[in-house]
Amino acid sequence: MNRHIAIYPSVMCSKPWDLKDYVNVFDKTGVDGIHFDVMDGHFVPNITLGTIDFNMIRSITDMPMNVHFMVERPEVIIPYFELKENDMCAFHPEATRQPHSLLLSLKSRNIKAGLAISPATSIDYIENCLDVLDFILVMAVNPGFGGQKMVANHLSKLEKIKALADKAAHKIEIIVDGNTTLENAKLMLKAGADSFVVGNSSIMKDGPEKFQENYKLYLERLQK
Ligand code: DX5
Ligand code: ZN
């Protein structure tokens, strides 16, 4: 029996006028959550979706949100978003002075807590927060933009992260974010990935009308 591979489509890859159609097709398709990228123009050289987009999406679907904060001082920004139980929230540990306590504060609200690890970020953060991590968002690209290419050290780093996550007494979901094309995703699965954020590089490249077909094909070919 094929294991479940969770898929989190990245709405920053949607054209603004397609957003509602995408959310409706995500619901229909049964994706595992909506990947919502927040960028502040400081931690990364880009600005994307904000609280208005978040609340609009929240108002038309009950799907969990998989929120990726690429911001300085995430402890200040996260409260602006109406996160609720079962949402997933990841931030970059180097962007805050107290990553462990921020993870704890998320868990105290029954929000799944994760660290987003860029290509150059030390995996010591994972080792030191292992007891409070629900998931790890492993960046296969440098954060800030969709449609980039996987960096050279990603797969070997992913293997190291998987080995660390396996040391925990509980299951820590390993989600890869960035350039998760079918070819790359097959290699990422072998290197230890459980789940994928999908954006311009893969399932979302043909618009909402093709999403369901692309999603089905992607999973079928990934399971082969
Ligand atoms: C990039 C974002 C990703 C990106 C994924 O900083 O975190 O979620 O939108 O897009 P692709 O799949 O095209 O790399
Ligand atoms: Zn992301």
Coordinates of N, CA and C and ligand atoms in Angstrom, one line a residue:
M1 N 0.8 -1.2 0.0 CA 0.0 0.0 0.0 C 0.9 1.3 0.0
N2 N 0.6 2.2 -0.9 CA 1.4 3.4 -1.0 C 1.2 4.2 0.3
R3 N 2.4 4.8 0.8 CA 2.3 5.7 2.0 C 1.7 7.0 1.5
H4 N 1.1 7.7 2.5 CA 0.5 9.0 2.1 C 1.6 10.1 2.0
I5 N 1.6 10.8 0.9 CA 2.6 11.9 0.7 C 1.8 13.2 0.7
A6 N 2.0 14.0 1.8 CA 1.2 15.2 1.9 C 1.6 16.3 0.9
I7 N 0.7 17.0 0.4 CA 0.9 18.0 -0.6 C 0.4 19.4 -0.1
Y8 N 1.2 20.4 -0.1 CA 0.8 21.7 0.4 C 1.0 22.7 -0.8
P9 N 0.0 23.1 -1.6 CA 0.2 24.0 -2.7 C 0.5 25.4 -2.1
S10 N 1.4 26.1 -2.8 CA 1.9 27.4 -2.4 C 1.1 28.5 -3.1
V11 N 0.2 29.2 -2.3 CA -0.7 30.2 -2.9 C 0.0 31.4 -3.4
M12 N 1.3 31.6 -3.0 CA 2.0 32.8 -3.5 C 2.2 32.6 -5.0
C13 N 2.2 31.4 -5.5 CA 2.4 31.1 -6.9 C 1.1 31.3 -7.7
S14 N 0.0 31.6 -7.0 CA -1.2 31.8 -7.8 C -1.3 33.3 -8.3
K15 N -1.7 33.5 -9.5 CA -2.0 34.9 -9.9 C -3.2 35.4 -9.1
P16 N -3.2 36.7 -8.7 CA -4.2 37.1 -7.7 C -5.6 36.8 -8.2
W17 N -5.9 36.9 -9.5 CA -7.2 36.7 -10.0 C -7.6 35.2 -10.0
D18 N -6.6 34.3 -9.8 CA -6.9 32.9 -9.7 C -7.1 32.3 -8.3
L19 N -6.8 33.2 -7.3 CA -6.8 32.7 -5.9 C -8.0 31.9 -5.5
K20 N -9.2 32.5 -5.8 CA -10.4 31.9 -5.3 C -10.6 30.5 -6.0
D21 N -10.3 30.5 -7.3 CA -10.5 29.2 -8.0 C -9.5 28.2 -7.5
Y22 N -8.3 28.6 -7.2 CA -7.3 27.7 -6.6 C -7.8 27.1 -5.3
V23 N -8.3 28.0 -4.4 CA -8.7 27.5 -3.1 C -9.9 26.5 -3.2
N24 N -10.8 26.8 -4.2 CA -11.9 25.9 -4.4 C -11.4 24.5 -4.9
V25 N -10.4 24.6 -5.8 CA -9.9 23.3 -6.4 C -9.1 22.5 -5.4
F26 N -8.4 23.3 -4.5 CA -7.6 22.6 -3.4 C -8.6 21.8 -2.5
D27 N -9.7 22.5 -2.2 CA -10.7 21.8 -1.3 C -11.2 20.6 -2.0
K28 N -11.6 20.7 -3.3 CA -12.1 19.6 -4.1 C -11.1 18.5 -4.2
T29 N -9.9 18.8 -4.4 CA -8.8 17.8 -4.6 C -8.5 17.1 -3.3
G30 N -8.6 17.8 -2.2 CA -8.3 17.2 -0.9 C -6.8 17.3 -0.5
V31 N -6.2 18.5 -0.9 CA -4.8 18.7 -0.5 C -4.7 18.7 1.0
D32 N -3.5 18.6 1.6 CA -3.3 18.4 3.0 C -3.3 19.8 3.7
G33 N -3.1 20.8 3.0 CA -3.1 22.2 3.6 C -2.7 23.2 2.6
I34 N -2.9 24.5 2.9 CA -2.5 25.5 2.0 C -1.2 26.2 2.4
H35 N -0.2 26.1 1.6 CA 1.1 26.7 2.0 C 1.0 28.2 1.7
F36 N 1.2 29.0 2.8 CA 1.0 30.5 2.7 C 2.3 31.2 3.1
D37 N 2.9 31.8 2.1 CA 4.2 32.4 2.3 C 4.1 33.9 2.7
V38 N 4.7 34.2 3.9 CA 4.7 35.6 4.3 C 6.1 36.1 4.2
M39 N 6.3 37.2 3.5 CA 7.7 37.8 3.3 C 7.6 39.2 3.7
D40 N 8.7 39.7 4.4 CA 8.6 41.1 4.9 C 9.6 42.1 4.1
G41 N 10.3 41.6 3.1 CA 11.2 42.5 2.4 C 12.5 42.7 3.2
H42 N 12.6 42.2 4.4 CA 13.9 42.3 5.1 C 14.6 41.0 5.3
F43 N 13.9 40.0 5.8 CA 14.5 38.7 5.9 C 14.8 38.1 4.6
V44 N 13.9 38.4 3.6 CA 14.1 38.0 2.2 C 13.8 39.2 1.3
P45 N 14.4 39.3 0.2 CA 14.2 40.5 -0.7 C 12.9 40.4 -1.5
N46 N 11.8 40.2 -0.8 CA 10.5 40.1 -1.5 C 9.4 40.4 -0.5
I47 N 8.3 40.8 -1.0 CA 7.1 41.0 -0.2 C 5.9 40.3 -0.8
T48 N 5.2 39.4 -0.1 CA 4.1 38.7 -0.8 C 2.8 38.9 0.0
L49 N 2.2 37.8 0.4 CA 0.9 37.8 0.9 C 0.9 38.3 2.3
G50 N -0.3 38.9 2.7 CA -0.4 39.4 4.1 C -1.7 39.0 4.8
T51 N -2.0 39.7 5.9 CA -3.2 39.3 6.7 C -4.5 39.4 5.9
I52 N -4.6 40.3 5.0 CA -5.9 40.5 4.3 C -6.1 39.2 3.4
D53 N -5.0 38.8 2.7 CA -5.1 37.6 1.8 C -5.4 36.4 2.7
F54 N -4.7 36.3 3.9 CA -4.9 35.2 4.8 C -6.3 35.1 5.3
N55 N -6.8 36.2 5.7 CA -8.2 36.2 6.3 C -9.3 35.9 5.2
M56 N -9.0 36.4 4.0 CA -9.9 36.1 2.8 C -10.0 34.6 2.6
I57 N -8.8 34.0 2.5 CA -8.7 32.5 2.2 C -9.4 31.8 3.4
R58 N -9.1 32.3 4.6 CA -9.7 31.6 5.8 C -11.2 31.6 5.8
S59 N -11.7 32.7 5.2 CA -13.2 32.9 5.2 C -13.9 32.0 4.2
I60 N -13.1 31.4 3.2 CA -13.8 30.5 2.2 C -13.4 29.0 2.3
T61 N -12.6 28.7 3.3 CA -12.2 27.2 3.4 C -11.9 26.9 4.8
D62 N -12.1 25.6 5.2 CA -11.7 25.1 6.5 C -10.4 24.4 6.5
M63 N -9.7 24.4 5.3 CA -8.5 23.6 5.2 C -7.4 24.2 6.1
P64 N -6.6 23.4 6.7 CA -5.5 23.9 7.5 C -4.5 24.8 6.7
M65 N -4.0 25.8 7.3 CA -3.0 26.6 6.7 C -1.6 26.2 7.1
N66 N -0.7 26.1 6.1 CA 0.7 25.8 6.4 C 1.5 27.0 6.2
V67 N 1.7 27.8 7.2 CA 2.2 29.2 7.1 C 3.7 29.3 7.2
H68 N 4.3 29.9 6.3 CA 5.8 29.9 6.2 C 6.2 31.4 6.4
F69 N 6.7 31.7 7.6 CA 7.1 33.1 7.9 C 8.6 33.4 7.5
M70 N 8.8 34.1 6.4 CA 10.1 34.5 6.0 C 10.3 36.0 6.4
V71 N 10.3 36.2 7.7 CA 10.2 37.6 8.3 C 11.3 37.7 9.4
E72 N 11.7 38.9 9.6 CA 12.5 39.2 10.8 C 11.6 39.3 12.0
R73 N 12.0 38.8 13.2 CA 11.2 38.9 14.4 C 9.8 38.2 14.2
P74 N 9.8 37.0 13.8 CA 8.5 36.3 13.6 C 7.6 36.4 14.9
E75 N 8.2 36.5 16.0 CA 7.4 36.5 17.3 C 6.5 37.8 17.3
V76 N 6.9 38.8 16.5 CA 6.1 40.0 16.5 C 5.0 39.9 15.3
I77 N 5.4 39.2 14.2 CA 4.5 39.2 13.1 C 3.4 38.1 13.2
I78 N 3.8 36.9 13.7 CA 2.9 35.8 13.8 C 1.5 36.2 14.4
P79 N 1.5 36.9 15.5 CA 0.2 37.3 16.2 C -0.8 38.1 15.2
Y80 N -0.3 38.7 14.2 CA -1.2 39.4 13.3 C -2.1 38.4 12.5
F81 N -1.7 37.2 12.5 CA -2.4 36.2 11.6 C -3.3 35.3 12.5
E82 N -4.6 35.1 12.1 CA -5.5 34.4 12.9 C -5.3 32.9 12.7
L83 N -4.2 32.4 13.3 CA -3.9 31.0 13.2 C -4.8 30.3 14.2
K84 N -5.2 29.0 13.8 CA -6.1 28.3 14.7 C -5.6 26.8 14.9
E85 N -6.2 26.1 15.8 CA -5.8 24.7 16.0 C -5.6 23.9 14.7
N86 N -4.5 23.1 14.7 CA -4.2 22.3 13.5 C -3.6 23.0 12.3
D87 N -3.5 24.4 12.4 CA -2.7 25.1 11.4 C -1.3 24.7 11.7
M88 N -0.4 24.9 10.7 CA 1.0 24.6 10.8 C 1.8 25.9 10.6
C89 N 2.7 26.2 11.5 CA 3.4 27.5 11.4 C 4.9 27.3 11.5
A90 N 5.6 27.7 10.4 CA 7.1 27.6 10.4 C 7.7 28.9 10.3
F91 N 8.8 29.1 11.0 CA 9.6 30.4 10.9 C 11.1 30.0 10.8
H92 N 11.9 31.0 10.3 CA 13.3 30.7 10.2 C 14.0 31.0 11.6
P93 N 14.7 30.1 12.2 CA 15.2 30.3 13.5 C 16.2 31.4 13.7
E94 N 17.0 31.7 12.6 CA 17.9 32.8 12.7 C 17.3 34.2 12.8
A95 N 16.0 34.2 12.5 CA 15.2 35.5 12.5 C 14.7 35.9 13.9
T96 N 14.9 35.1 14.9 CA 14.4 35.4 16.2 C 15.5 35.1 17.3
R97 N 15.4 35.8 18.4 CA 16.4 35.5 19.5 C 16.0 34.2 20.3
Q98 N 14.7 33.9 20.3 CA 14.3 32.8 21.1 C 13.5 31.7 20.3
P99 N 14.1 31.0 19.4 CA 13.3 30.1 18.6 C 12.6 29.0 19.4
H100 N 13.3 28.5 20.4 CA 12.7 27.4 21.2 C 11.5 27.8 21.9
S101 N 11.5 29.0 22.5 CA 10.3 29.5 23.2 C 9.2 29.9 22.2
L102 N 9.5 30.3 21.0 CA 8.5 30.6 20.1 C 7.8 29.3 19.6
L103 N 8.6 28.3 19.5 CA 8.0 27.0 19.1 C 7.0 26.5 20.2
L104 N 7.5 26.7 21.5 CA 6.6 26.3 22.6 C 5.3 27.1 22.7
S105 N 5.4 28.4 22.4 CA 4.2 29.2 22.4 C 3.2 28.8 21.3
L106 N 3.7 28.4 20.2 CA 2.8 27.9 19.1 C 2.1 26.6 19.6
K107 N 2.9 25.7 20.2 CA 2.4 24.4 20.6 C 1.3 24.6 21.7
S108 N 1.6 25.6 22.5 CA 0.6 25.9 23.7 C -0.8 26.2 23.1
R109 N -0.8 26.7 21.8 CA -2.1 27.0 21.2 C -2.6 25.9 20.2
N110 N -1.9 24.7 20.4 CA -2.2 23.5 19.5 C -2.1 23.8 18.0
I111 N -1.1 24.7 17.8 CA -0.7 24.9 16.4 C 0.6 24.1 16.2
K112 N 0.6 23.4 15.0 CA 1.8 22.6 14.7 C 3.0 23.5 14.5
A113 N 4.1 23.2 15.2 CA 5.3 24.2 15.2 C 6.4 23.6 14.4
G114 N 7.0 24.4 13.5 CA 8.1 24.0 12.7 C 9.1 25.0 12.5
L115 N 10.3 24.5 12.1 CA 11.4 25.4 11.8 C 11.6 25.3 10.3
A116 N 11.8 26.5 9.6 CA 12.2 26.5 8.2 C 13.7 26.6 8.1
I117 N 14.3 25.7 7.4 CA 15.8 25.6 7.3 C 16.3 25.9 5.9
S118 N 16.9 27.1 5.8 CA 17.4 27.5 4.4 C 18.7 26.7 4.1
P119 N 19.2 26.7 2.9 CA 20.4 25.9 2.5 C 21.6 26.2 3.4
A120 N 21.8 27.4 3.9 CA 23.0 27.7 4.7 C 22.7 27.7 6.2
T121 N 21.5 27.4 6.6 CA 21.1 27.5 8.1 C 21.6 26.2 8.8
S122 N 22.2 26.4 9.9 CA 22.8 25.2 10.7 C 21.7 24.3 11.1
I123 N 21.9 23.0 11.0 CA 20.9 22.0 11.5 C 21.0 21.8 13.0
D124 N 21.9 22.5 13.6 CA 22.0 22.5 15.1 C 20.7 23.0 15.7
Y125 N 20.0 23.9 15.0 CA 18.7 24.4 15.5 C 17.8 23.3 15.6
I126 N 17.8 22.3 14.7 CA 16.9 21.2 14.7 C 17.2 20.3 15.9
E127 N 18.5 20.0 16.0 CA 19.0 19.2 17.2 C 18.6 19.7 18.5
N128 N 18.7 21.1 18.6 CA 18.4 21.7 19.9 C 16.9 21.9 20.2
C129 N 16.1 21.8 19.1 CA 14.6 22.0 19.3 C 13.9 20.7 19.1
L130 N 14.6 19.6 19.0 CA 14.0 18.3 18.5 C 12.7 18.0 19.4
D131 N 12.7 18.2 20.7 CA 11.6 17.8 21.5 C 10.3 18.6 21.3
V132 N 10.5 19.8 20.7 CA 9.2 20.6 20.5 C 8.8 20.8 19.0
L133 N 9.5 20.1 18.1 CA 9.2 20.2 16.7 C 8.1 19.3 16.2
D134 N 7.1 19.8 15.5 CA 6.1 18.9 14.9 C 6.5 18.7 13.4
F135 N 7.2 19.6 12.8 CA 7.6 19.4 11.4 C 8.8 20.3 11.1
I136 N 9.5 20.0 10.0 CA 10.6 20.8 9.6 C 10.4 21.1 8.1
L137 N 10.5 22.4 7.8 CA 10.3 22.9 6.4 C 11.7 23.0 5.8
V138 N 12.1 22.1 5.0 CA 13.5 22.1 4.5 C 13.5 22.8 3.1
M139 N 14.2 24.0 3.1 CA 14.2 24.8 1.8 C 15.2 24.2 0.9
A140 N 14.7 23.8 -0.3 CA 15.6 23.3 -1.4 C 16.1 24.5 -2.2
V141 N 15.6 25.7 -1.9 CA 16.0 26.9 -2.6 C 16.3 28.0 -1.5
N142 N 16.9 29.1 -1.9 CA 17.1 30.2 -1.0 C 15.7 30.9 -0.9
P143 N 15.2 31.1 0.2 CA 13.8 31.6 0.3 C 13.6 33.0 -0.3
G144 N 12.4 33.2 -0.8 CA 12.1 34.6 -1.4 C 11.3 34.5 -2.7
F145 N 11.5 33.5 -3.5 CA 10.8 33.5 -4.8 C 10.4 32.1 -5.2
G146 N 9.3 32.0 -6.0 CA 8.9 30.7 -6.6 C 9.7 30.5 -7.8
G147 N 9.7 29.3 -8.4 CA 10.3 29.0 -9.7 C 11.8 28.9 -9.7
Q148 N 12.5 28.8 -8.6 CA 13.9 28.7 -8.5 C 14.4 27.3 -8.7
K149 N 15.7 27.1 -8.8 CA 16.3 25.7 -9.0 C 16.8 25.2 -7.6
M150 N 16.7 23.9 -7.4 CA 17.2 23.2 -6.2 C 18.7 23.5 -6.0
V151 N 19.1 23.8 -4.8 CA 20.6 24.1 -4.6 C 21.3 22.8 -4.5
A152 N 22.6 22.9 -4.8 CA 23.5 21.6 -4.9 C 23.5 20.8 -3.6
N153 N 23.5 21.5 -2.5 CA 23.7 20.7 -1.2 C 22.4 20.2 -0.6
H154 N 21.3 20.4 -1.3 CA 20.0 20.1 -0.7 C 19.9 18.7 -0.3
L155 N 20.1 17.7 -1.2 CA 19.8 16.3 -0.9 C 20.7 15.8 0.2
S156 N 21.9 16.2 0.2 CA 22.8 15.7 1.3 C 22.4 16.3 2.7
K157 N 21.9 17.5 2.6 CA 21.5 18.2 3.8 C 20.2 17.5 4.3
L158 N 19.3 17.2 3.4 CA 18.0 16.6 3.7 C 18.3 15.2 4.4
E159 N 19.2 14.5 3.9 CA 19.6 13.2 4.6 C 20.0 13.4 6.0
K160 N 20.8 14.4 6.3 CA 21.3 14.7 7.6 C 20.1 15.1 8.5
I161 N 19.2 15.9 7.9 CA 18.0 16.4 8.7 C 17.1 15.2 9.0
K162 N 16.9 14.3 8.1 CA 16.1 13.0 8.3 C 16.7 12.2 9.4
A163 N 18.0 12.1 9.4 CA 18.7 11.3 10.5 C 18.5 11.9 11.9
L164 N 18.5 13.3 11.9 CA 18.3 14.0 13.2 C 16.8 13.8 13.6
A165 N 15.9 13.9 12.7 CA 14.4 13.8 13.0 C 14.1 12.4 13.5
D166 N 14.8 11.4 13.0 CA 14.6 10.0 13.4 C 15.0 9.8 14.8
K167 N 15.8 10.7 15.4 CA 16.3 10.6 16.8 C 15.2 11.0 17.8
A168 N 14.2 11.7 17.3 CA 13.2 12.2 18.2 C 12.3 11.1 18.7
A169 N 11.7 11.2 19.8 CA 10.8 10.2 20.4 C 9.4 10.2 19.7
H170 N 9.2 11.2 18.9 CA 7.9 11.4 18.2 C 8.1 11.6 16.7
K171 N 7.1 11.5 15.9 CA 7.2 11.7 14.4 C 7.3 13.2 14.1
I172 N 8.4 13.5 13.4 CA 8.5 14.9 12.9 C 8.4 14.9 11.4
E173 N 7.3 15.5 10.9 CA 7.1 15.5 9.4 C 8.2 16.4 8.7
I174 N 8.8 15.8 7.7 CA 9.8 16.5 6.9 C 9.1 17.0 5.6
I175 N 9.0 18.3 5.5 CA 8.3 18.9 4.3 C 9.4 19.6 3.5
V176 N 9.5 19.4 2.2 CA 10.5 20.1 1.3 C 9.7 21.2 0.6
D177 N 10.4 22.4 0.6 CA 9.8 23.6 0.0 C 10.7 24.1 -1.0
G178 N 10.3 24.2 -2.3 CA 11.1 24.8 -3.3 C 11.5 23.8 -4.4
N179 N 11.2 24.1 -5.7 CA 11.6 23.3 -6.9 C 11.3 21.9 -6.7
T180 N 10.1 21.5 -6.2 CA 9.7 20.1 -6.0 C 9.1 19.5 -7.3
T181 N 9.9 19.6 -8.3 CA 9.4 19.0 -9.6 C 9.3 17.5 -9.4
L182 N 8.7 16.8 -10.2 CA 8.5 15.3 -10.1 C 9.9 14.7 -10.0
E183 N 10.8 15.1 -10.8 CA 12.1 14.5 -10.8 C 12.8 14.7 -9.5
N184 N 12.8 16.0 -9.1 CA 13.4 16.3 -7.8 C 12.7 15.6 -6.6
A185 N 11.4 15.6 -6.7 CA 10.7 15.0 -5.5 C 11.0 13.5 -5.4
K186 N 11.2 12.8 -6.4 CA 11.6 11.4 -6.3 C 12.9 11.3 -5.5
L187 N 13.9 12.1 -5.8 CA 15.2 12.1 -5.1 C 15.0 12.5 -3.7
M188 N 14.1 13.5 -3.5 CA 13.9 14.1 -2.1 C 13.2 13.0 -1.3
L189 N 12.3 12.2 -1.9 CA 11.7 11.1 -1.1 C 12.7 10.2 -0.6
K190 N 13.6 9.8 -1.5 CA 14.7 8.8 -1.2 C 15.6 9.4 -0.1
A191 N 15.8 10.7 -0.1 CA 16.7 11.4 0.9 C 16.0 11.6 2.2
G192 N 14.6 11.3 2.3 CA 14.0 11.4 3.6 C 12.8 12.3 3.7
A193 N 12.3 12.9 2.6 CA 11.2 13.8 2.6 C 9.9 13.0 2.9
D194 N 8.9 13.6 3.6 CA 7.6 13.0 3.8 C 6.6 13.7 2.9
S195 N 6.8 15.0 2.7 CA 5.7 15.8 2.1 C 6.4 16.9 1.3
F196 N 5.5 17.6 0.4 CA 6.0 18.6 -0.5 C 5.2 19.8 -0.6
V197 N 5.8 21.0 -0.5 CA 5.2 22.2 -1.0 C 5.3 22.2 -2.5
V198 N 4.2 22.5 -3.2 CA 4.3 22.6 -4.7 C 3.9 23.9 -5.1
G199 N 4.6 24.5 -6.1 CA 4.4 25.8 -6.6 C 4.5 25.9 -8.1
N200 N 5.2 27.0 -8.5 CA 5.4 27.3 -10.0 C 6.2 26.2 -10.7
S201 N 7.1 25.6 -9.9 CA 8.0 24.5 -10.5 C 7.2 23.3 -10.9
S202 N 6.0 23.1 -10.2 CA 5.4 21.8 -10.5 C 3.9 21.9 -10.7
I203 N 3.1 21.5 -9.8 CA 1.6 21.3 -10.0 C 0.9 22.6 -10.3
M204 N 1.4 23.7 -9.9 CA 0.6 24.9 -10.0 C 1.0 25.7 -11.3
K205 N 1.8 25.0 -12.2 CA 2.4 25.8 -13.3 C 1.3 26.1 -14.4
D206 N 0.2 25.3 -14.4 CA -0.8 25.4 -15.5 C -2.1 26.0 -15.1
G207 N -2.2 26.6 -14.0 CA -3.4 27.3 -13.5 C -4.4 26.4 -12.8
P208 N -5.4 27.0 -12.2 CA -6.4 26.2 -11.4 C -7.1 25.1 -12.1
E209 N -7.4 25.4 -13.5 CA -8.2 24.4 -14.2 C -7.5 23.1 -14.4
K210 N -6.1 23.1 -14.4 CA -5.3 21.9 -14.6 C -4.8 21.3 -13.3
F211 N -5.1 22.0 -12.2 CA -4.5 21.6 -10.9 C -4.8 20.1 -10.6
Q212 N -6.1 19.8 -10.6 CA -6.5 18.5 -10.1 C -5.8 17.3 -11.0
E213 N -5.8 17.5 -12.3 CA -5.1 16.5 -13.1 C -3.6 16.5 -12.8
N214 N -3.0 17.6 -12.7 CA -1.6 17.7 -12.4 C -1.3 17.0 -11.1
Y215 N -2.1 17.3 -10.1 CA -2.0 16.7 -8.7 C -2.0 15.2 -8.8
K216 N -3.0 14.7 -9.5 CA -3.2 13.2 -9.6 C -2.0 12.5 -10.2
L217 N -1.6 13.1 -11.3 CA -0.5 12.6 -12.1 C 0.8 12.6 -11.3
Y218 N 1.0 13.8 -10.6 CA 2.2 13.9 -9.7 C 2.3 12.8 -8.7
L219 N 1.2 12.6 -8.0 CA 1.2 11.6 -6.9 C 1.4 10.2 -7.5
E220 N 0.7 9.9 -8.6 CA 0.8 8.6 -9.2 C 2.2 8.3 -9.6
R221 N 2.8 9.3 -10.3 CA 4.2 9.0 -10.7 C 5.2 9.0 -9.6
L222 N 4.9 9.8 -8.5 CA 5.8 9.8 -7.4 C 5.8 8.5 -6.6
Q223 N 4.6 7.8 -6.6 CA 4.5 6.6 -5.9 C 5.1 5.4 -6.6
K224 N 5.4 5.6 -7.9 CA 5.9 4.5 -8.8 C 7.2 4.0 -8.3
Ligands
DX5_1 C1 9.9 30.4 -1.7 C2 8.6 29.8 -1.1 C3 8.1 28.6 -1.8 C4 7.9 28.8 -3.3 C5 7.7 27.4 -3.9 O1 10.6 31.2 -0.8 O2 8.9 29.5 0.3 O3 6.9 28.1 -1.1 O4 6.7 29.6 -3.4 O5 7.6 27.6 -5.3 P1 8.3 26.6 -6.3 O6 7.7 25.2 -6.0 O7 8.1 27.1 -7.7 O8 9.8 26.6 -5.9
ZN2 ZN 7.3 28.5 1.4

